[in-house]
Coordinates of C-alpha atoms in Angstrom, one line a residue:
X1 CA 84.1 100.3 124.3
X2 CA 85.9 97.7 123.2
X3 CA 84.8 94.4 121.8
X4 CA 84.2 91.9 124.9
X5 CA 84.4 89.0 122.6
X6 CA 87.9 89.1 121.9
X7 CA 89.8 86.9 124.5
X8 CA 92.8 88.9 125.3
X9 CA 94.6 85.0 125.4
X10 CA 93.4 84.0 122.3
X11 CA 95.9 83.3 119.3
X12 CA 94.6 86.7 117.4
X13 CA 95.8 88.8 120.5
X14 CA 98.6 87.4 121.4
X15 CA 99.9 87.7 118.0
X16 CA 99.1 91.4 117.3
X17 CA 100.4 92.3 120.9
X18 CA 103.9 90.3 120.4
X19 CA 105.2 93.5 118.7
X20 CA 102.7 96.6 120.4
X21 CA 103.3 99.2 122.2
X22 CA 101.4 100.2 125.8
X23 CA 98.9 101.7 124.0
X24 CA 97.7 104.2 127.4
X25 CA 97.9 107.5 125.4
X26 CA 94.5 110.0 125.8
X27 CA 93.1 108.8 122.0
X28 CA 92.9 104.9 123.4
X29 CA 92.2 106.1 126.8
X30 CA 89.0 108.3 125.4
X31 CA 87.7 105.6 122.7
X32 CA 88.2 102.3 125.1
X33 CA 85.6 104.7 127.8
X34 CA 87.9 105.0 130.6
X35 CA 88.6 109.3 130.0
X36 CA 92.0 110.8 129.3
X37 CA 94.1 113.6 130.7
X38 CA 92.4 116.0 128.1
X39 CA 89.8 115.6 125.5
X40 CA 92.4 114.0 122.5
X41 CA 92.8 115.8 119.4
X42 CA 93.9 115.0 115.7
X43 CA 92.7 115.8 112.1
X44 CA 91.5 114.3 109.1
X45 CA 94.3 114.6 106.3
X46 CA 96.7 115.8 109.0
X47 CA 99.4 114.4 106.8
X48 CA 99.3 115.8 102.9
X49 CA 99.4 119.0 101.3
X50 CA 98.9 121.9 103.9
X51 CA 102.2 120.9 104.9
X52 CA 105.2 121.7 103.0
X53 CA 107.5 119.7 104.6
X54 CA 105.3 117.0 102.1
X55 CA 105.3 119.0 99.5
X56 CA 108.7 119.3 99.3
X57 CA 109.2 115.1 99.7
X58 CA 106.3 114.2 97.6
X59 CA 108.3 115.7 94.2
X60 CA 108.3 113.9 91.8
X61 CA 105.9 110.9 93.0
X62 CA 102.4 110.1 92.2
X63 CA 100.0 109.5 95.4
X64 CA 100.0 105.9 94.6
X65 CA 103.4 105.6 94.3
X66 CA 104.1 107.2 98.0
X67 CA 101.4 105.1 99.4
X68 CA 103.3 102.1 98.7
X69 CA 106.8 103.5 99.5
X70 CA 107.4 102.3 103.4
X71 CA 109.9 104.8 104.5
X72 CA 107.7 107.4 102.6
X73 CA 104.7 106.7 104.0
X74 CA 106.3 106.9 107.6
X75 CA 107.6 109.6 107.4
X76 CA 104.6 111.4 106.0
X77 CA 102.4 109.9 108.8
X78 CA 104.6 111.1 111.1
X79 CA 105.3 115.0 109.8
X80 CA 102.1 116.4 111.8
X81 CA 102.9 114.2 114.7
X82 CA 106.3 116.5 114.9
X83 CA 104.6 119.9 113.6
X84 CA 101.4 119.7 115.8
X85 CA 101.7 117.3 118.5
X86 CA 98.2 115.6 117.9
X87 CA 97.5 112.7 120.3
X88 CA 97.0 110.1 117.1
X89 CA 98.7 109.5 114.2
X90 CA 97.1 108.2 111.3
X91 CA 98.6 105.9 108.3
X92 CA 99.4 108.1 104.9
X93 CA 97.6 106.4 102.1
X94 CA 94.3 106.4 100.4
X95 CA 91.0 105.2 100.1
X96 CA 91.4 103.4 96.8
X97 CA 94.7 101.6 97.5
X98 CA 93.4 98.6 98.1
X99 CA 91.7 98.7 95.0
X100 CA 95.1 99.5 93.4
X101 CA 96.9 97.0 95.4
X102 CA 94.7 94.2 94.1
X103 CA 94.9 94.9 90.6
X104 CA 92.3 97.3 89.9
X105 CA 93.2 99.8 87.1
X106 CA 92.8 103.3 89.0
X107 CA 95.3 106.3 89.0
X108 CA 94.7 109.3 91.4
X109 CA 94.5 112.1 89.4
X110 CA 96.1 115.4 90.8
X111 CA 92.8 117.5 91.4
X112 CA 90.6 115.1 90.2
X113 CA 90.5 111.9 92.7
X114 CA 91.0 108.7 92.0
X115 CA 89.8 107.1 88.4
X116 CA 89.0 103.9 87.2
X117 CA 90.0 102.8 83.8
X118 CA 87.3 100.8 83.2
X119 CA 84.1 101.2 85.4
X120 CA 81.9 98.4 87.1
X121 CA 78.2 98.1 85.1
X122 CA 78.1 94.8 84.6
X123 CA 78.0 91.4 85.9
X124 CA 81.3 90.0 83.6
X125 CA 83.0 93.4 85.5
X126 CA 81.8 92.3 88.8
X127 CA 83.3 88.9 88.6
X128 CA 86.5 90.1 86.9
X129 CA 87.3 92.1 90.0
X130 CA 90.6 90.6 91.7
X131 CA 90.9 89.6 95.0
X132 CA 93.0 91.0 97.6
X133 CA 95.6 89.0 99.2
X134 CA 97.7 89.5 101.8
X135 CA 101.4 89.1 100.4
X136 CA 100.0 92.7 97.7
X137 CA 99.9 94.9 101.1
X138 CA 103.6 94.1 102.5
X139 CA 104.6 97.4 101.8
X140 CA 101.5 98.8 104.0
X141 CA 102.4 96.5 106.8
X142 CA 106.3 97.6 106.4
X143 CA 105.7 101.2 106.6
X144 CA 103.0 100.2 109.7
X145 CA 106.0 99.0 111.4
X146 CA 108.6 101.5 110.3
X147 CA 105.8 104.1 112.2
X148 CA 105.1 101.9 115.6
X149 CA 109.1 101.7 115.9
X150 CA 109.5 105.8 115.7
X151 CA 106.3 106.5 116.9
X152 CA 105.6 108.0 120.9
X153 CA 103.9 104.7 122.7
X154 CA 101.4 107.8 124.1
X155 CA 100.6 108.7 120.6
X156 CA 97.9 106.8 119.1
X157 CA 98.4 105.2 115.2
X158 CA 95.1 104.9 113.2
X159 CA 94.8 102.6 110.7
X160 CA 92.2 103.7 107.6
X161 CA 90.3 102.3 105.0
X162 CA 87.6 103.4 102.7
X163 CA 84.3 102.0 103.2
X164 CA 82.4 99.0 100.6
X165 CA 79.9 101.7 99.2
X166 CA 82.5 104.7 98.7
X167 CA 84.2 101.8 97.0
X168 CA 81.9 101.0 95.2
X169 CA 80.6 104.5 94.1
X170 CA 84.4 105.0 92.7
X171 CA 84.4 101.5 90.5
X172 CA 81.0 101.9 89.2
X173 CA 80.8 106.1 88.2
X174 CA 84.5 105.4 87.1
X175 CA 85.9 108.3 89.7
X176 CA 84.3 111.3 91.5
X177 CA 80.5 111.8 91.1
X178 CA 77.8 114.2 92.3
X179 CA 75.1 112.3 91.9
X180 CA 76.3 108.8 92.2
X181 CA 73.6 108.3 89.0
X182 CA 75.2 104.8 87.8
X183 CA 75.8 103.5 91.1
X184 CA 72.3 104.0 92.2
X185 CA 71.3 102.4 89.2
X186 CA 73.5 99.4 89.4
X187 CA 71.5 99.3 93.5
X188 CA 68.1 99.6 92.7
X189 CA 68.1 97.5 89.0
X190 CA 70.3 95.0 90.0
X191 CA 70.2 94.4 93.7
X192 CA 71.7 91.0 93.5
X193 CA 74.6 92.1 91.6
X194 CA 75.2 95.4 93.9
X195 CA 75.3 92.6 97.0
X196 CA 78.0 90.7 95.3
X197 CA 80.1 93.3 94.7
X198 CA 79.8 95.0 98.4
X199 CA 81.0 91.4 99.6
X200 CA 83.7 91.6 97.0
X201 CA 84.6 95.2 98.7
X202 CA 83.8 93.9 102.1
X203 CA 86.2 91.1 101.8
X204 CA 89.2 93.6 99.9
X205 CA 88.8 96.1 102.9
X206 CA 89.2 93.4 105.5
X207 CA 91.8 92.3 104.2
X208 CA 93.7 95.9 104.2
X209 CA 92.4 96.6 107.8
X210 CA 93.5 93.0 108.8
X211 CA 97.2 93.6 107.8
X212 CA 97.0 97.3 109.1
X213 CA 96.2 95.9 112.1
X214 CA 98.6 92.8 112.2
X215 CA 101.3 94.9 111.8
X216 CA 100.9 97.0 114.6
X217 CA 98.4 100.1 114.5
X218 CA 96.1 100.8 117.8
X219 CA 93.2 101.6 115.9
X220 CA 90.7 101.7 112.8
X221 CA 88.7 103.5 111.4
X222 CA 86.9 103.4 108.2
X223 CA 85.8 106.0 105.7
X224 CA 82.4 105.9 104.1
X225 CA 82.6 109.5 102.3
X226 CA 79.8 109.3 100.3
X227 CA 77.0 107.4 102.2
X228 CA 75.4 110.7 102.8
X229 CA 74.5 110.5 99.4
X230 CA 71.5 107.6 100.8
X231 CA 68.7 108.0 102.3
X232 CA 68.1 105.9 105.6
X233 CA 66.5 103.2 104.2
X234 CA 68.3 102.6 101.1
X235 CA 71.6 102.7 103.8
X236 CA 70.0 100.2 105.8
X237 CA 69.1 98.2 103.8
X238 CA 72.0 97.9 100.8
X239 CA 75.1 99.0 102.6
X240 CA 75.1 98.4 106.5
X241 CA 75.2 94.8 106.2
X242 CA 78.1 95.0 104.2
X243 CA 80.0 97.8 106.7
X244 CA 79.2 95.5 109.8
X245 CA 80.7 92.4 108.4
X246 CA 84.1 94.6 108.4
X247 CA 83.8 95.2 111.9
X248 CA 82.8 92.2 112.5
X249 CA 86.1 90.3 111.5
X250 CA 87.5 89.4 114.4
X251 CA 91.2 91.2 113.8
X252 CA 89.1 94.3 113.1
X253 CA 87.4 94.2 116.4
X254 CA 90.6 93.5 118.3
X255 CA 90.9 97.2 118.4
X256 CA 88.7 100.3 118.7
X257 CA 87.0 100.7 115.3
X258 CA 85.8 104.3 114.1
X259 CA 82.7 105.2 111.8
X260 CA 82.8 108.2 109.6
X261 CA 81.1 109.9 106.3
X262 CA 79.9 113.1 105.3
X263 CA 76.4 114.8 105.3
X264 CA 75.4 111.5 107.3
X265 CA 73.8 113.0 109.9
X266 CA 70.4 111.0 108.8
X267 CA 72.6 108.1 109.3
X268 CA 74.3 108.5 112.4
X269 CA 72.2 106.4 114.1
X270 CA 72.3 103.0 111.9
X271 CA 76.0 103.9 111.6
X272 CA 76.5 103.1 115.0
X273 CA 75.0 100.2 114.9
X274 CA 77.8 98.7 112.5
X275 CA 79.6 97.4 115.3
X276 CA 81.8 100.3 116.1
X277 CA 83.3 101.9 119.2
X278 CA 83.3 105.3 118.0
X279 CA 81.3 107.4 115.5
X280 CA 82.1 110.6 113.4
X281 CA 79.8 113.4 112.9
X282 CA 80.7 116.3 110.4
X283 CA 80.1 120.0 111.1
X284 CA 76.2 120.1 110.3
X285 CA 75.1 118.2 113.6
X286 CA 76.3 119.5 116.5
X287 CA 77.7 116.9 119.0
X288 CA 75.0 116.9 121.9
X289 CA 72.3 116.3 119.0
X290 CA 75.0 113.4 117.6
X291 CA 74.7 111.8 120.8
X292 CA 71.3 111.5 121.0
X293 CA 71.4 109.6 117.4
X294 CA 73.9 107.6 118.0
X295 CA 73.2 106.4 121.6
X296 CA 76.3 105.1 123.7
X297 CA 79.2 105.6 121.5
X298 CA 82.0 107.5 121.4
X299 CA 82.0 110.9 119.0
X300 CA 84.7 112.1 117.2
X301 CA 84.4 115.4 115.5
X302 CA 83.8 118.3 114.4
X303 CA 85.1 121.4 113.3
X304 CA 84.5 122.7 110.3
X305 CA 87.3 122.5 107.7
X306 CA 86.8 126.3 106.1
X307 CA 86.9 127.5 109.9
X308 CA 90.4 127.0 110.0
X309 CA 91.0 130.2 107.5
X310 CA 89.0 132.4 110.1
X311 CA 90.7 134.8 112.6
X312 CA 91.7 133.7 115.4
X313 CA 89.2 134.9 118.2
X314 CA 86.6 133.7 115.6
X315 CA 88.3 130.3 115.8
X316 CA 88.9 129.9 119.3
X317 CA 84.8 130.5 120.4
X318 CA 83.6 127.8 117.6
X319 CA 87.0 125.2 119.1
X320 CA 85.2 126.5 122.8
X321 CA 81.6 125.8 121.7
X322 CA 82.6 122.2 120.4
X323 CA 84.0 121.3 123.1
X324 CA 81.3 122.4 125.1
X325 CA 79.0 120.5 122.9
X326 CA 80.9 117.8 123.2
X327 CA 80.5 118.1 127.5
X328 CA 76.9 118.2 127.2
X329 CA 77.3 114.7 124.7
X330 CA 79.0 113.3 127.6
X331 CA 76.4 114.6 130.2
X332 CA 74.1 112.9 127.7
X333 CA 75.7 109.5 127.9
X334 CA 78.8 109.3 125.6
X335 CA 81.4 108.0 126.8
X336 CA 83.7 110.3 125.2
X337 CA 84.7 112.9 123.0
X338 CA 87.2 112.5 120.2
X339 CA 88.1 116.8 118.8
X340 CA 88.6 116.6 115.0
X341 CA 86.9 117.8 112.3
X342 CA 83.9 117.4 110.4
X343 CA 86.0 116.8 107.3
X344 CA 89.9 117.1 106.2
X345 CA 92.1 119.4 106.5
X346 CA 91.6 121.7 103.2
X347 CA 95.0 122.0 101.2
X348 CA 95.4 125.9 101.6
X349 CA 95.2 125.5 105.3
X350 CA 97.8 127.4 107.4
X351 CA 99.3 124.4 109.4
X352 CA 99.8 127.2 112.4
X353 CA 96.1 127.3 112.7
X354 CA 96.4 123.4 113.4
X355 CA 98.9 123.8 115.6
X356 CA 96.7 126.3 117.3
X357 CA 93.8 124.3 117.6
X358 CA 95.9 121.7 119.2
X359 CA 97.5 123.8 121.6
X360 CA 94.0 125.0 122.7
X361 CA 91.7 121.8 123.3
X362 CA 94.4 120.5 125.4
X363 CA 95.1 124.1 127.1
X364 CA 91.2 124.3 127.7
X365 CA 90.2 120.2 128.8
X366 CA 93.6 119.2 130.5
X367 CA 93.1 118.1 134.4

């Protein structure tokens, strides 16, 4: 649901809802509680290289380059909006770019990820790193309004940002790890110094979902990809404090806030707890199990990813048995059910399988 604290006359409000739309399309009608016309559906990486209207635009730019191009990044955001008629857009960009737009030395790396030129191991590197301030994402905030101006008022926009930990886990193993080896170090040694530099993080991601949300998008959600390398306690203890006091910002919680990671399923349940509307489950827990973890909350999810490449009777009974799981979540209490999947959208993916699924969930749910 959303956040009963916010006063709807307060300064906050008013100023984000000076230049909104209605928002009354099926994703904010599903995440706020109150049902939709059909269970809403969109995808993770919607927007990026399964599509080759982007391929063909992206030429000849890096990822970070396009992220901070306004009219680029619209119109990427809005390619799978045209192609597949999801109910919810979400912004083109990245989990590091904040990182990037505050200074931080990192690339993205074309089949690699993003990497850091100079990791985070020690306490002179965890005071060096920069702040972010609001006047470094006014490209984000231009291509946020570029979208709300072209974008259908019934169609959702999602603002995204990567979570303090998967931050973290990038600065400190200096890109892409498996084993996360020098972050859990840096945790367990060096507590002190870990908690300084998720409230660094904390603070940088605020800021990024602060002017997402200033600037006009309907929703949030934030991306904690590798959390489900922790185990319950260590999460508890090391990195949900620093998750909640994102949601906690009262821009943030203006609007419906979403929860997601992979292999988190031990997690599920303090995930929820983060102060957040709506939680994300990937493909290993099925969504009647999801809600009884994560008690009262909204699920988004969960297709797997590969099960796109499968034929399509395959396809359509595992898009029928989510959904039915995700009936039985509601029977269980949730107060909704978000179809996406339990991942992104794998590059080789044939978009018309997209579309397909699309096409279905509302062909099956719609009243």
């Amino acid at each position: 649901m959303l956040n009963p604290s916010v006063d709807p006359d307060s300064s906050i409000a008013s100023a984000r809802a000076a230049g909104r739309r209605p928002g009354t399309g099926p994703y904010l009608q599903e995440v706020s509680g109150t049902g939709s016309p059909h269970t809403p559906v969109w995808f993770m990486r919607q927007a990026g290289r399964s599509l080759p209207e982007y391929r063909e635009l992206r030429v000849g730019t890096t990822m970070i380059e396009a992220c901070f191009d306004p009219d680029m990044t619209c119109e990427i955001t809005l390619q799978p909006v045209r192609r597949h008629g999801v109910d919810a857009a979400i912004l083109f960009s990245d989990i590091v770019i904040p990182l990037a737009a505050a200074g931080v030395d990192i690339d993205i790396v074309p089949g690699t990820g993003p990497v850091v030129a100079r990791p985070i191991r020690s306490e002179a590197d965890v005071d060096a790193l920069p702040e972010l301030t609001p006047d470094r994402v006014e490209k984000i905030q231009e291509a946020v309004r570029l979208i709300v101006a072209e974008l259908d008022p019934a169609t959702a926009l999602i603002g995204f940002a990567g979570a303090p930990f998967t931050l973290a886990s990038y600065l400190v193993e200096g890109g892409p790890s498996r084993n996360h080896e020098h972050t859990k170090s840096l945790m367990f040694s060096r507590p002190d110094l870990w908690n300084t530099l998720l409230a660094k993080l904390s603070d940088i991601t605020t800021v990024f979902l602060r002017a997402q949300v200033e600037a006009g998008v309907d929703a949030v959600q934030l991306f904690d990809s590798w959390a489900g390398a922790l185990s319950l306690r260590d999460y508890r203890s090391l990195v949900l404090p620093h998750s909640t006091a994102v949601f906690a910002d009262e821009i943030v919680a203006s609007v419906p806030r979403t929860h997601f990671g992979v292999g988190t399923g031990e997690l599920l349940g303090a995930m929820g707890e983060a102060g957040v509307d709506v939680v994300g489950a990937d493909w290993r827990v099925p969504l009647d199990e999801a809600a009884r973890r994560v008690p009262g909350k909204v699920l988004q999810g969960n297709l797997d990813p590969a099960l796109l490449f499968a034929d399509r009777r395959s396809l359509d009974g595992e898009v029928r048995r989510i959904l039915d799981e995700g009936a039985r979540a509601r029977e269980q209490g949730a107060p909704g059910h978000v179809f996406n999947l339990g991942h992104g959208v794998l590059p080789a993916t044939d978009p018309g399988a997209v579309t397909h699924v699309v096409d279905l969930v509302h062909e099956l749910t719609g009243k």
